[in-house]
Short mmCIF file of C-alpha atoms in Angstrom, two decimals:
data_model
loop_
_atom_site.label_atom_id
_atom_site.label_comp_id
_atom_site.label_asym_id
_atom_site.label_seq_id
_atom_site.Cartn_x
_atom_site.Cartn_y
_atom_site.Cartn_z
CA UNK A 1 0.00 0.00 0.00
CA UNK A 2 1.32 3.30 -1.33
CA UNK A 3 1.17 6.67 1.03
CA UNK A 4 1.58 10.39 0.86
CA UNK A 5 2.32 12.98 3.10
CA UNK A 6 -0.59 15.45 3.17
CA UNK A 7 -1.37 18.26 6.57
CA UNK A 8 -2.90 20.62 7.67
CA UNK A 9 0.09 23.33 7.41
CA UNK A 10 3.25 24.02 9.05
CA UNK A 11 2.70 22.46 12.30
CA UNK A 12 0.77 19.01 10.60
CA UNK A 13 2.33 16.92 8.65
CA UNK A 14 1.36 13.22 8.40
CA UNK A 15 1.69 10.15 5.70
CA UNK A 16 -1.82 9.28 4.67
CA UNK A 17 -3.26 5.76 2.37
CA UNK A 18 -6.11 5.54 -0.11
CA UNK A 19 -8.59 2.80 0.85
CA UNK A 20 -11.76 2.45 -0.69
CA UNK A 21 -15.00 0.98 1.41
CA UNK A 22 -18.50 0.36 0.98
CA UNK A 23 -20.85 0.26 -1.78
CA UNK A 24 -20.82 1.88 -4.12
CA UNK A 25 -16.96 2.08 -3.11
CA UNK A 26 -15.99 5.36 -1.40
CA UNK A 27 -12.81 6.67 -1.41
CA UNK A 28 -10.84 7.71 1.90
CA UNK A 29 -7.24 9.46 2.49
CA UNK A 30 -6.79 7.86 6.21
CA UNK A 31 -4.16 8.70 8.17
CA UNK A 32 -1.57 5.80 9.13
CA UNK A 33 -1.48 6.14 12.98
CA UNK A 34 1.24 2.91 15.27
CA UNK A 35 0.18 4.94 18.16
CA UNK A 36 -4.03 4.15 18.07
CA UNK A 37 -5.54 0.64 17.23
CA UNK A 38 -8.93 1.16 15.86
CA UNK A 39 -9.53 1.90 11.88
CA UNK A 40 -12.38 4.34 11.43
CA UNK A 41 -13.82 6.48 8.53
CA UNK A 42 -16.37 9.36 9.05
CA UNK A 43 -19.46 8.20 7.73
CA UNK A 44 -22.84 10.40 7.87
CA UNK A 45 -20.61 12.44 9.46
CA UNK A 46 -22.00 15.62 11.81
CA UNK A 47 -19.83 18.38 12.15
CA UNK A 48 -17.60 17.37 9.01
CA UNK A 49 -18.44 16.96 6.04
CA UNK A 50 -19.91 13.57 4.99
CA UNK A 51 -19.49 11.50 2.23
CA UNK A 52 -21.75 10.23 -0.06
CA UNK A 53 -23.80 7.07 1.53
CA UNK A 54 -22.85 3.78 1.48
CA UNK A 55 -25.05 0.39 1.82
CA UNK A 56 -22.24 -0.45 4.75
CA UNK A 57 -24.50 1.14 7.41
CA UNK A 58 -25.86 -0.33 11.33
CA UNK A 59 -26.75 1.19 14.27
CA UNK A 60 -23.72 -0.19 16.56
CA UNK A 61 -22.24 2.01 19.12
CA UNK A 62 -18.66 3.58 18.77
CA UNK A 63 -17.47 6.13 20.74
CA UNK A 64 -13.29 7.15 20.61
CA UNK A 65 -11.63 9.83 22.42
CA UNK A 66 -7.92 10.82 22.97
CA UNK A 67 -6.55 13.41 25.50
CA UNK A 68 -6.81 16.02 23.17
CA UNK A 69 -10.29 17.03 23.60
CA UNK A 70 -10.41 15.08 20.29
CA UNK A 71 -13.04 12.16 19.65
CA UNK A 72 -15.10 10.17 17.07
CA UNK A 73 -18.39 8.47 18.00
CA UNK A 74 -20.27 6.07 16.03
CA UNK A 75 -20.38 2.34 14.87
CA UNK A 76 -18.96 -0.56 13.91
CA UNK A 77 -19.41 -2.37 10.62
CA UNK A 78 -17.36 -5.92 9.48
CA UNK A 79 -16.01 -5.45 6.27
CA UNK A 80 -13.75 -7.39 4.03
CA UNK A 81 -10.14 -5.64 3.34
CA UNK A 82 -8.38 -6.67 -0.12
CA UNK A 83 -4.14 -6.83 -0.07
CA UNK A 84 -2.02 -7.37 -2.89
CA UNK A 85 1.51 -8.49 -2.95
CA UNK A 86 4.19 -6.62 -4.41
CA UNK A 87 6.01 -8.72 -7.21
CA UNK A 88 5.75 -9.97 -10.88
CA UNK A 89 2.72 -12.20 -10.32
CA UNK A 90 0.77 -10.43 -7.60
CA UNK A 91 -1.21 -12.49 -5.30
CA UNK A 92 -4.77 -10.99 -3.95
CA UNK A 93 -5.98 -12.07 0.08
CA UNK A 94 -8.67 -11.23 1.08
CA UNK A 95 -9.31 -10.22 5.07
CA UNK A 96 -12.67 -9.82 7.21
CA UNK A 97 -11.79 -6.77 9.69
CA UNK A 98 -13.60 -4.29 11.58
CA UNK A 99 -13.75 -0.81 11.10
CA UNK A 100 -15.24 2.16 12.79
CA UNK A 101 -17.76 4.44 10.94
CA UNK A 102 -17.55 8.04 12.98
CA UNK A 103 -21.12 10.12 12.99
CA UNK A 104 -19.52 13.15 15.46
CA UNK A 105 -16.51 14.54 15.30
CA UNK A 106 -14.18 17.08 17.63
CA UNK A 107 -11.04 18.65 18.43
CA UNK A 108 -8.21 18.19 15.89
CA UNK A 109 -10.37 15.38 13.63
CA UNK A 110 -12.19 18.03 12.09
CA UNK A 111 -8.87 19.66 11.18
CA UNK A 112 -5.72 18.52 10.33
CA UNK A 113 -5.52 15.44 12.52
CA UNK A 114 -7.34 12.91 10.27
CA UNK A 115 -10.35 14.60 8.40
CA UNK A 116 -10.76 11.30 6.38
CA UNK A 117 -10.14 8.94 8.64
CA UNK A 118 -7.32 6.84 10.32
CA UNK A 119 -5.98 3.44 10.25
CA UNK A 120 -4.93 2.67 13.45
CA UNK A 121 -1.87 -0.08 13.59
CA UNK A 122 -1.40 -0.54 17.06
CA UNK A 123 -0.51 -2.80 19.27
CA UNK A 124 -4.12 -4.37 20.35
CA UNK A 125 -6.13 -7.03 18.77
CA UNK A 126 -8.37 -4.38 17.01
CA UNK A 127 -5.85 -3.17 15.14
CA UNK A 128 -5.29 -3.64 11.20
CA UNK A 129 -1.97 -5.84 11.78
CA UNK A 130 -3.39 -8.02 14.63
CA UNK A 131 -6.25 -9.04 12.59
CA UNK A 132 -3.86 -10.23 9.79
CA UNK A 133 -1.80 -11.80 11.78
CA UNK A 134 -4.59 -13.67 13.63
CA UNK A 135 -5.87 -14.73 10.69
CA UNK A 136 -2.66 -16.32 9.61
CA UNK A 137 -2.82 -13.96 6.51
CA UNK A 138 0.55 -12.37 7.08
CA UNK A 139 3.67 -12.64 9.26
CA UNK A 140 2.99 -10.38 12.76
CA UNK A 141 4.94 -7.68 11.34
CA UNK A 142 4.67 -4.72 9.01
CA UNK A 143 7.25 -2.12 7.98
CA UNK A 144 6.95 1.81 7.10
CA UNK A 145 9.13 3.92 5.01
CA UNK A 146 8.56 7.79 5.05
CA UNK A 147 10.65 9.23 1.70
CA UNK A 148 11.91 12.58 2.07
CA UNK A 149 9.69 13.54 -1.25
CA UNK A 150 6.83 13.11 0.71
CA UNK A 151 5.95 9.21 -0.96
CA UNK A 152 6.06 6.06 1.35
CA UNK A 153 4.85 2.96 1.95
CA UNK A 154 3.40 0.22 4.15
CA UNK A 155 3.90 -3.32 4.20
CA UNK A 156 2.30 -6.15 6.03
CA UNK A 157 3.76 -9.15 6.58
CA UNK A 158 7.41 -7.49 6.15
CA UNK A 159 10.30 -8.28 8.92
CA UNK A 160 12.75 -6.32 7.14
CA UNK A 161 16.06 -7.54 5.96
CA UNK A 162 18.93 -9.38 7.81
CA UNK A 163 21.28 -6.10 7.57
CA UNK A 164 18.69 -4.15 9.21
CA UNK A 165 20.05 -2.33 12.77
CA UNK A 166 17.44 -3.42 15.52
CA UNK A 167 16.50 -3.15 18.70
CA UNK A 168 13.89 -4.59 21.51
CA UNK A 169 9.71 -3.56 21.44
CA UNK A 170 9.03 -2.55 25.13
CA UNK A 171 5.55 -3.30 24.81
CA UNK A 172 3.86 -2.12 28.05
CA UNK A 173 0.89 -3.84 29.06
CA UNK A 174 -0.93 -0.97 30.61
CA UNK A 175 -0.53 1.70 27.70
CA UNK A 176 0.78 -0.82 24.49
CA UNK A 177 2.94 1.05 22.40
CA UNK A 178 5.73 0.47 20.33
CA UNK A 179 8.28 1.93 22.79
CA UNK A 180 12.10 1.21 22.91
CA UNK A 181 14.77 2.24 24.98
CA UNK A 182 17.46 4.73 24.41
CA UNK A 183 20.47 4.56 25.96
CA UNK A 184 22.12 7.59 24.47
CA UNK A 185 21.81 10.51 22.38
CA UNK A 186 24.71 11.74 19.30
CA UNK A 187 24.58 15.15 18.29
CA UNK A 188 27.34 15.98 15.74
CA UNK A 189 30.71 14.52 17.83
CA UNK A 190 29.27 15.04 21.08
CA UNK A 191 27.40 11.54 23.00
CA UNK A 192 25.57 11.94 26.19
CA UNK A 193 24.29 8.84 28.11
CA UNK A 194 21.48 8.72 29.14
CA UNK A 195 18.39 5.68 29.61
CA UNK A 196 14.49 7.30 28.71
CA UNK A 197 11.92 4.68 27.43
CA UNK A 198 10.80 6.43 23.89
CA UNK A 199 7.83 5.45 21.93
CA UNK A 200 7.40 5.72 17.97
CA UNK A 201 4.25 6.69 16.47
CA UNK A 202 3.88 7.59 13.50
CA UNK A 203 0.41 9.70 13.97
CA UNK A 204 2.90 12.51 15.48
CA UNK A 205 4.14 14.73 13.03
CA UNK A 206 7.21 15.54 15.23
CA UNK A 207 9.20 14.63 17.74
CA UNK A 208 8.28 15.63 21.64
CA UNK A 209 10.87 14.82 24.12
CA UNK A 210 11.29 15.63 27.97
CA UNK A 211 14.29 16.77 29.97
CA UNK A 212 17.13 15.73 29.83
CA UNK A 213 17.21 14.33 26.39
CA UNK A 214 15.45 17.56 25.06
CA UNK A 215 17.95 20.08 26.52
CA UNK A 216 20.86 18.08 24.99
CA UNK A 217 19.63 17.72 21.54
CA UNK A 218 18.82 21.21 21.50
CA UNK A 219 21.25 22.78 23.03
CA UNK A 220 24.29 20.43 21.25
CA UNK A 221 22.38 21.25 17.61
CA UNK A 222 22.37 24.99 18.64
CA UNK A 223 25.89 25.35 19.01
CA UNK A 224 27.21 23.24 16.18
CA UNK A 225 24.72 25.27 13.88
CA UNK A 226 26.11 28.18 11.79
CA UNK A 227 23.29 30.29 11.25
CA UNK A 228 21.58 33.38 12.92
CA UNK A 229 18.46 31.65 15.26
CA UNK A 230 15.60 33.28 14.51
CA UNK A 231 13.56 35.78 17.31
CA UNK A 232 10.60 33.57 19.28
CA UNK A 233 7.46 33.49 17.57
CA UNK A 234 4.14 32.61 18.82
CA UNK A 235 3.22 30.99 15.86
CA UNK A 236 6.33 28.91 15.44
CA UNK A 237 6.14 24.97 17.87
CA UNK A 238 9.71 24.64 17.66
CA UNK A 239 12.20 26.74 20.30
CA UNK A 240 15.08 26.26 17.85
CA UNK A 241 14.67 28.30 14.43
CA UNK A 242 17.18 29.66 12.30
CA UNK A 243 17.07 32.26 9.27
CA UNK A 244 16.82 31.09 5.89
CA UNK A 245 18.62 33.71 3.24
CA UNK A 246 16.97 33.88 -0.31
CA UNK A 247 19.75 31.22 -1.85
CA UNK A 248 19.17 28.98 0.88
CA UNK A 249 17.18 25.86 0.40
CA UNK A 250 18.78 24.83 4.56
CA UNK A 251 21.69 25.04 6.57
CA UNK A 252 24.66 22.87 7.66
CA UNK A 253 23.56 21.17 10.78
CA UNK A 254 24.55 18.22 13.02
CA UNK A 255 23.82 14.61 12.17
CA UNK A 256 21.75 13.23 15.25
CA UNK A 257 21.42 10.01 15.97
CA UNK A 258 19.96 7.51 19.38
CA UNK A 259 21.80 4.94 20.96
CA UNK A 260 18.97 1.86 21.23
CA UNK A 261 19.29 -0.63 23.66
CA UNK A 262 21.48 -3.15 22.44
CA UNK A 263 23.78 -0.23 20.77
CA UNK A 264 22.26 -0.17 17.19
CA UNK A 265 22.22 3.55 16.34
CA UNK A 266 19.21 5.44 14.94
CA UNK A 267 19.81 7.93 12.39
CA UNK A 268 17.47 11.00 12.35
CA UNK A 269 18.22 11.99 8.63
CA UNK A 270 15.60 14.63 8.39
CA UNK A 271 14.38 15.84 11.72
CA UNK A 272 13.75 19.83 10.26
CA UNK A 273 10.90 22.11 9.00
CA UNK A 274 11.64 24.54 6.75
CA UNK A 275 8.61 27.16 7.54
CA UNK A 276 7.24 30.10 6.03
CA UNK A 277 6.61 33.11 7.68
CA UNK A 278 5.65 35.34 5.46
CA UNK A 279 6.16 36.15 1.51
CA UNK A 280 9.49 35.26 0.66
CA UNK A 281 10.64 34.42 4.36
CA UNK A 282 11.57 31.33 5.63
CA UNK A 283 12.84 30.07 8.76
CA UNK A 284 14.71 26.14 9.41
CA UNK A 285 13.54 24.58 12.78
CA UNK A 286 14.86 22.04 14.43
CA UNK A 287 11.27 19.95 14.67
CA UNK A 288 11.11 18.69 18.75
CA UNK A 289 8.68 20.13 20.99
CA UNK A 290 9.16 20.10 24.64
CA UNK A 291 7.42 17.60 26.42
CA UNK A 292 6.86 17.47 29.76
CA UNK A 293 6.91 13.95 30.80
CA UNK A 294 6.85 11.65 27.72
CA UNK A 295 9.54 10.70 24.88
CA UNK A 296 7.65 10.24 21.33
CA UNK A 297 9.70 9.87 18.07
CA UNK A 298 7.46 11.31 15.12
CA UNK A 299 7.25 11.02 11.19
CA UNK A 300 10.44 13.34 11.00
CA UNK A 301 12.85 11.32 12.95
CA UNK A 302 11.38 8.21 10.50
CA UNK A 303 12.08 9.84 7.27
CA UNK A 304 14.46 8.48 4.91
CA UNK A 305 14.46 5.13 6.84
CA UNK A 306 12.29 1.70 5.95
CA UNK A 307 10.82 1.44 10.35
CA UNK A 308 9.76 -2.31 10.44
CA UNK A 309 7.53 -3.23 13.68
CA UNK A 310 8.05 -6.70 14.01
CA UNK A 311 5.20 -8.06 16.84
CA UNK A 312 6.42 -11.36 16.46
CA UNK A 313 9.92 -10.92 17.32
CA UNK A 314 9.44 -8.38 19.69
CA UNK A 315 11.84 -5.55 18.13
CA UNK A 316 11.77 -2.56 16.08
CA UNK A 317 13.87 -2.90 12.97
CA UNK A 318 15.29 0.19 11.14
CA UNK A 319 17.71 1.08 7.52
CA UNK A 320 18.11 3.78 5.46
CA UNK A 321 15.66 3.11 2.82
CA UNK A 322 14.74 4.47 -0.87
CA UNK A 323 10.90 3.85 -0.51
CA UNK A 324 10.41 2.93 -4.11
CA UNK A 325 12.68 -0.41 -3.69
CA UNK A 326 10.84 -3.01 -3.13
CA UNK A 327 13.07 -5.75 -3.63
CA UNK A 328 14.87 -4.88 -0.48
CA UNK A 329 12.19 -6.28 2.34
CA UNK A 330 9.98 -9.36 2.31
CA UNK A 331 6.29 -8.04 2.21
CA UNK A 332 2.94 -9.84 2.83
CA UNK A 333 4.28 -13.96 3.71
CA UNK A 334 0.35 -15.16 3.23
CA UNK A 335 -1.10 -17.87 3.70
CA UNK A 336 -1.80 -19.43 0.02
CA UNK A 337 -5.37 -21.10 1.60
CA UNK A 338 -6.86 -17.15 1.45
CA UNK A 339 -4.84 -16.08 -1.56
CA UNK A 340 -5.93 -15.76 -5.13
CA UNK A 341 -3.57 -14.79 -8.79
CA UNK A 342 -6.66 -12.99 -10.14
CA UNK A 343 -8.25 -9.69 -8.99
CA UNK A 344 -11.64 -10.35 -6.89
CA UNK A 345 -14.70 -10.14 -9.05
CA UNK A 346 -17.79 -8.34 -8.44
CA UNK A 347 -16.33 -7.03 -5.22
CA UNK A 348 -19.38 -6.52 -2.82
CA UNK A 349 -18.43 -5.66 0.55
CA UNK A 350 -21.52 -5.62 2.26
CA UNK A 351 -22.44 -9.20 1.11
CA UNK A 352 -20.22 -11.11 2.83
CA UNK A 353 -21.33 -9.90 5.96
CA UNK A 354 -24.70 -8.02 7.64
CA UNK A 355 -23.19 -5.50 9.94
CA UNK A 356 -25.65 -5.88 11.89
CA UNK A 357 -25.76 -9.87 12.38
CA UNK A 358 -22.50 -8.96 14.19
CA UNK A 359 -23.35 -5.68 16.25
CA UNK A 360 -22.55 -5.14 19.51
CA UNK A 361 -21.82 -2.13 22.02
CA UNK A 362 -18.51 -1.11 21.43
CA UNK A 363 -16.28 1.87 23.43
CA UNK A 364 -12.81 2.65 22.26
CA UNK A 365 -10.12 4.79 24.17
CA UNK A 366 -7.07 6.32 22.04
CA UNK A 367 -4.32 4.10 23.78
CA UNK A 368 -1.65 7.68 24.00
CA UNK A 369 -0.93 7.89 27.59
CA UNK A 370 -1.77 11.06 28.81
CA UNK A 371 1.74 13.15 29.26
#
């Protein structure tokens, strides 16, 4: 499955898929979330704006909500979700998953959050992955690579490639996330050692991280940069901006890089925002927002690298990646009994189930841990 980077401005920017649903078949731009489990779609939506109806329709209960002031409520429908793989003589599997259809709206999901949608691929059962996997339809594993053009791509079923750097999932039973450990932090020549638990999410445009890891990233990048910072603004996230001159695309800065348990290092190729501020004014910033309690590596820290979240083996897997390859990785390892060489015919979703002979009361929490 192909994605795209797509936001709501400066201060959102996420990688977003194409699925189609329903009958007649409705397009959706979802956004790909590791940190939330459930996939909804806004359907007969209030307070956005709906799409055209769909047959896929039943009065079962939904209502999910995130610390953000930020919530969907609806129901649930079962659905079946077509994968292909990627190679000369593509195979089709078909899955039967559940999906949220979101009536109400608020906070950030009628912005730039996810105005279409999001397909949650989290750690819980509920999730996209976990259904595959329970199924037997794919290996308990997916990867993600976020190019630096703004193209990427997801693939289920992928555990990466045996010169991949890794490192072990600390998946908390409490709050699952994908979270690892980081042991230290490399800004330029400088190393500070240090031991924070960090989780990756990809629904998090940037990168938030608490003292003390924030202060040294920030502080080592400052002085290694040659550049004038730029004043504090109100309307900028980021504390560390620098001035842009007209010939300037960016500026030389640091490499940065985390120590992983294990000592595997993980290379942030990409972590800035170049920002306008006005007409022919720009400003590079170095994309981390101070957090106050929690570590979260976001889409920038991921870009330019193939991320592979392999469930089964219990580690996150990383390499710098050129997300058009895919000859590199070993996608979607299905099970030939649900597999077909030809496309499905006469694909009619709501046939092969009655959302309603399945319906039942249904209440789902955002799984981000408050910070």
């Amino acid at each position: 499955m192909d994605d795209e980077r797509g936001g709501g401005g400066e201060e959102e920017s996420l990688h977003y898929a194409l699925v189609t649903v329903g009958t007649p078949g409705h397009t959706f731009m979802v956004a790909l979330d590791t940190g939330s489990d459930l996939f909804w779609l806004p359907c007969q939506c209030d307070g956005c704006t709906p799409p055209p109806s769909s047959a896929a329709s039943a009065p079962v209960q939904l209502t999910m909500e995130n610390k953000k002031d930020t919530s969907s409520s609806g129901f649930l429908v079962e659905d079946v979700l077509y994968l292909s793989t990627e190679d000369t003589r593509p195979q089709f599997l078909k899955a039967q998953i559940m999906f949220g259809c979101g009536e109400v709206q608020t906070g950030s999901f009628l912005d730039a959050a996810a105005p279409n949608g999001l397909f949650g691929l989290g750690v819980d059962m509920i999730s996209v992955p976990s259904i595959l996997a329970q199924k037997g339809l794919t290996s308990n594993s997916f990867s993600m690579c976020f190019g630096r053009d703004g193209i990427g791509r997801i693939s289920f079923g992928d555990q990466g490639s045996t010169d991949q750097e890794e490192t072990p999932l600390d998946i908390n039973q409490k709050h699952p996330t994908y979270a690892i450990t980081i042991t230290g932090i490399v800004v330029g020549n400088n190393i500070m050692d240090l031991e924070v638990s960090t989780i990756f999410d990809t629904g998090t445009s940037f990168t938030y991280l608490a003292d003390p890891a924030y202060t040294y990233i920030t502080d080592g990048f400052h002085n290694q940069v040659q550049a004038n910072r730029h004043a504090a603004d109100s309307r900028i996230p980021f504390e560390y901006c620098y001035d842009l001159s007209s010939s300037e695309a960016r500026i030389q800065t640091p490499s940065i890089s985390l120590r992983t348990a294990g000592g595997s290092l993980f290379p942030a190729i990409d972590p800035g925002q170049v920002i306008s501020i006005q007409q022919h004014e720009y400003v590079y910033c170095l994309a981390i927002v101070k957090s106050t309690k929690l570590n979260i590596i976001g889409q920038n820290f991921m870009t330019g690298v193939r991320v592979v979240f392999d469930r089964e083996r219990k580690i996150l897997g990383w390499k710098k990646f050129n997300c058009y390859d895919t000859d590199s990785s070993n996608p979607l390892s299905i099970n030939s009994r649900n597999s077909s060489r030809s496309t499905p015919e006469n694909y009619s979703p709501q046939e092969t189930k009655n959302p309603a002979e399945s319906s039942q009361d249904y209440t789902y929490i955002d799984n981000k841990p408050p910070e």
